[in-house]
Coordinates of N, CA and C in Angstrom, one line a residue:
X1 N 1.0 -12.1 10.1 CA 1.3 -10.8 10.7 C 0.3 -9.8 10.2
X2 N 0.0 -8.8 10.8 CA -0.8 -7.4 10.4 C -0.3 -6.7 10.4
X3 N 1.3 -6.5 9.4 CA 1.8 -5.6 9.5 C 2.4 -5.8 7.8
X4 N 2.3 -5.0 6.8 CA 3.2 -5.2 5.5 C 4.1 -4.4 5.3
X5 N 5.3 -4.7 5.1 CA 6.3 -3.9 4.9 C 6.8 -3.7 3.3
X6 N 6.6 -2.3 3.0 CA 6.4 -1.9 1.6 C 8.0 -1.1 1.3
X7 N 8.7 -1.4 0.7 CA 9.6 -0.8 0.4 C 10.4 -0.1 -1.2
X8 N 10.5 0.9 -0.4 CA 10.5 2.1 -2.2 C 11.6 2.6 -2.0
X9 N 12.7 2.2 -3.0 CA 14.1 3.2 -2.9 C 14.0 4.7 -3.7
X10 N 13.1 4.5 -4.9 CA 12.8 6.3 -4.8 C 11.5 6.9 -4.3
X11 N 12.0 7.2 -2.9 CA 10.7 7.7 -2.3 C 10.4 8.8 -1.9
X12 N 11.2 9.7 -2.6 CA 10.6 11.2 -2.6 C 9.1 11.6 -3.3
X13 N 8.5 12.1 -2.8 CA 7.5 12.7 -3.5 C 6.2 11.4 -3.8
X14 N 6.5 10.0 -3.0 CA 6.0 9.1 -3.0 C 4.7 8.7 -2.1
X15 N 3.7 8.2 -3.1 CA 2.7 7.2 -1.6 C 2.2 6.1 -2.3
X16 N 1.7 5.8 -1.1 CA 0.7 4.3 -1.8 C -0.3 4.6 -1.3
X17 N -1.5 4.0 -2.0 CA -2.8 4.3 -2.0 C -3.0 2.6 -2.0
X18 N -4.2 2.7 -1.5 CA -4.7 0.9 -0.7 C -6.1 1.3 -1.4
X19 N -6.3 0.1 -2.4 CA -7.6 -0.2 -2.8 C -8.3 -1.3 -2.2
X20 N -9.8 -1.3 -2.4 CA -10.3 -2.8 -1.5 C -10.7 -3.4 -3.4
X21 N -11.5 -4.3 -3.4 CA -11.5 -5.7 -4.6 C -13.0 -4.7 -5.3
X22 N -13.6 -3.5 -4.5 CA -14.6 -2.6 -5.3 C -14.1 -1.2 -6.1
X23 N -12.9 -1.4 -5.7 CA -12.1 -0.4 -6.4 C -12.5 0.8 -5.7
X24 N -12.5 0.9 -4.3 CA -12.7 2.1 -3.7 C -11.2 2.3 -2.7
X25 N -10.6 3.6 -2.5 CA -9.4 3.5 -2.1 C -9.4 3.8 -0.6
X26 N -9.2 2.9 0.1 CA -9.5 2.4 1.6 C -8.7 3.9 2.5
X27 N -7.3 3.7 1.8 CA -5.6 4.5 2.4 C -5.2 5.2 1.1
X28 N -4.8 6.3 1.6 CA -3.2 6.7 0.8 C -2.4 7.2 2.0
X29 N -1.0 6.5 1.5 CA -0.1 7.1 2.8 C 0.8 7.8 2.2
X30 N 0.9 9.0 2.4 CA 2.2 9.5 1.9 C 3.4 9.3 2.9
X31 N 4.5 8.7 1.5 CA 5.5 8.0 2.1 C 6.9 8.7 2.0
X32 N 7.5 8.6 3.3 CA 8.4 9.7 3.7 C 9.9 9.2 4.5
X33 N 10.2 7.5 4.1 CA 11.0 7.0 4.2 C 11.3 5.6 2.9
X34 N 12.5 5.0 2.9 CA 12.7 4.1 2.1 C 11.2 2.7 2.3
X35 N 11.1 2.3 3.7 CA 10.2 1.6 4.5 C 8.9 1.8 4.7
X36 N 8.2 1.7 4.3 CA 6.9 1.7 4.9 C 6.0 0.5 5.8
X37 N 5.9 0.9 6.8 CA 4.5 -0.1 7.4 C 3.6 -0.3 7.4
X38 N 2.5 -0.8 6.8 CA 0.8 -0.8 6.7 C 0.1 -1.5 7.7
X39 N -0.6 -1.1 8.9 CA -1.2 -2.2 9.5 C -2.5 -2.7 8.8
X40 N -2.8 -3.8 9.2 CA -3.9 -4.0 8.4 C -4.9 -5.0 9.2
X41 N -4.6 -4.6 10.6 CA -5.5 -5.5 11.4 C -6.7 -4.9 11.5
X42 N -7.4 -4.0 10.8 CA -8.9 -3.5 10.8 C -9.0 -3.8 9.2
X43 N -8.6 -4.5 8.5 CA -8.9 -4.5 7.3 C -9.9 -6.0 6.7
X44 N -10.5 -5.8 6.3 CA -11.7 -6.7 6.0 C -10.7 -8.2 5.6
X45 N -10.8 -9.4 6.0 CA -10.0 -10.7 4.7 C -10.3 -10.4 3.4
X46 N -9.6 -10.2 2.6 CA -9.5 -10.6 0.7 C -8.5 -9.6 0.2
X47 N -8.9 -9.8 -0.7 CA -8.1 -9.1 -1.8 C -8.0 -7.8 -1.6
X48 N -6.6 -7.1 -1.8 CA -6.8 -5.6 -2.2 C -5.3 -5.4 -3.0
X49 N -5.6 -4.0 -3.6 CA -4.3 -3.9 -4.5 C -3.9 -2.5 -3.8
X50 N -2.0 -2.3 -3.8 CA -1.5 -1.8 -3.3 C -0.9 -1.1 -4.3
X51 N -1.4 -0.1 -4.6 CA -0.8 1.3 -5.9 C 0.8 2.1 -5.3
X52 N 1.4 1.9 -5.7 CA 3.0 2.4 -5.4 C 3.2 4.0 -6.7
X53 N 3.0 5.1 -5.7 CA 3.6 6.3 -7.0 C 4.6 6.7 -6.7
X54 N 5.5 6.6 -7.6 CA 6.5 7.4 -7.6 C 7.2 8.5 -8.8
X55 N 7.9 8.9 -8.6 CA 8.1 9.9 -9.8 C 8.6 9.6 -11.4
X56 N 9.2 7.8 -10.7 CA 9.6 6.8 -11.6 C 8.1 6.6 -12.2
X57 N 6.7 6.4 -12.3 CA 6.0 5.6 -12.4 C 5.0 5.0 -11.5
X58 N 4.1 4.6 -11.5 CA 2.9 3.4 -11.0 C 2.9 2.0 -10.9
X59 N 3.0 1.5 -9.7 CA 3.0 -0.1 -10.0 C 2.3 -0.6 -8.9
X60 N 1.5 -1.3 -9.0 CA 0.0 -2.6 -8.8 C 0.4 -3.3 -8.2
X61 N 0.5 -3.8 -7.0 CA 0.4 -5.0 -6.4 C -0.7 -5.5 -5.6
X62 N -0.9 -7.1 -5.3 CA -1.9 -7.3 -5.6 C -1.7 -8.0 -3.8
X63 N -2.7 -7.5 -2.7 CA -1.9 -8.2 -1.3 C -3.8 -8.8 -0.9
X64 N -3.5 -10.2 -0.4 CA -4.3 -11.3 0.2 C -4.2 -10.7 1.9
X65 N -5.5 -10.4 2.6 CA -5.8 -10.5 3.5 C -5.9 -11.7 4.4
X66 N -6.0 -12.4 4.9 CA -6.3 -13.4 5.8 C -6.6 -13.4 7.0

């Protein structure tokens, strides 16, 4: 699918920012429900990491293209 479904239960004041594998940041979406959608059918195949902020903290994930 070209669609990622990103989900944050504290998501006030939240976004995710989308890096590519050169460490340049593709997206930031500020996020304005529990749910998020990322399409990603214009997005090159490989690696990219998905930065989650919230007021909790920062967390890395790591999402494969194909």
């Amino acid at each position: 699918s070209d669609l990622v479904n990103i989900y944050i239960d504290a998501y006030s004041n939240a976004f995710i920012n989308v890096y590519n594998i050169q460490g340049q940041c593709i997206e930031s979406i500020p996020v304005n429900q529990a749910n998020t959608l990322i399409n990603t059918t214009n997005w090159t195949k490989g690696m990219y990491i998905i930065q989650i902020v919230t007021e909790k903290g920062i967390s890395n994930e790591k999402l494969i293209v194909k």
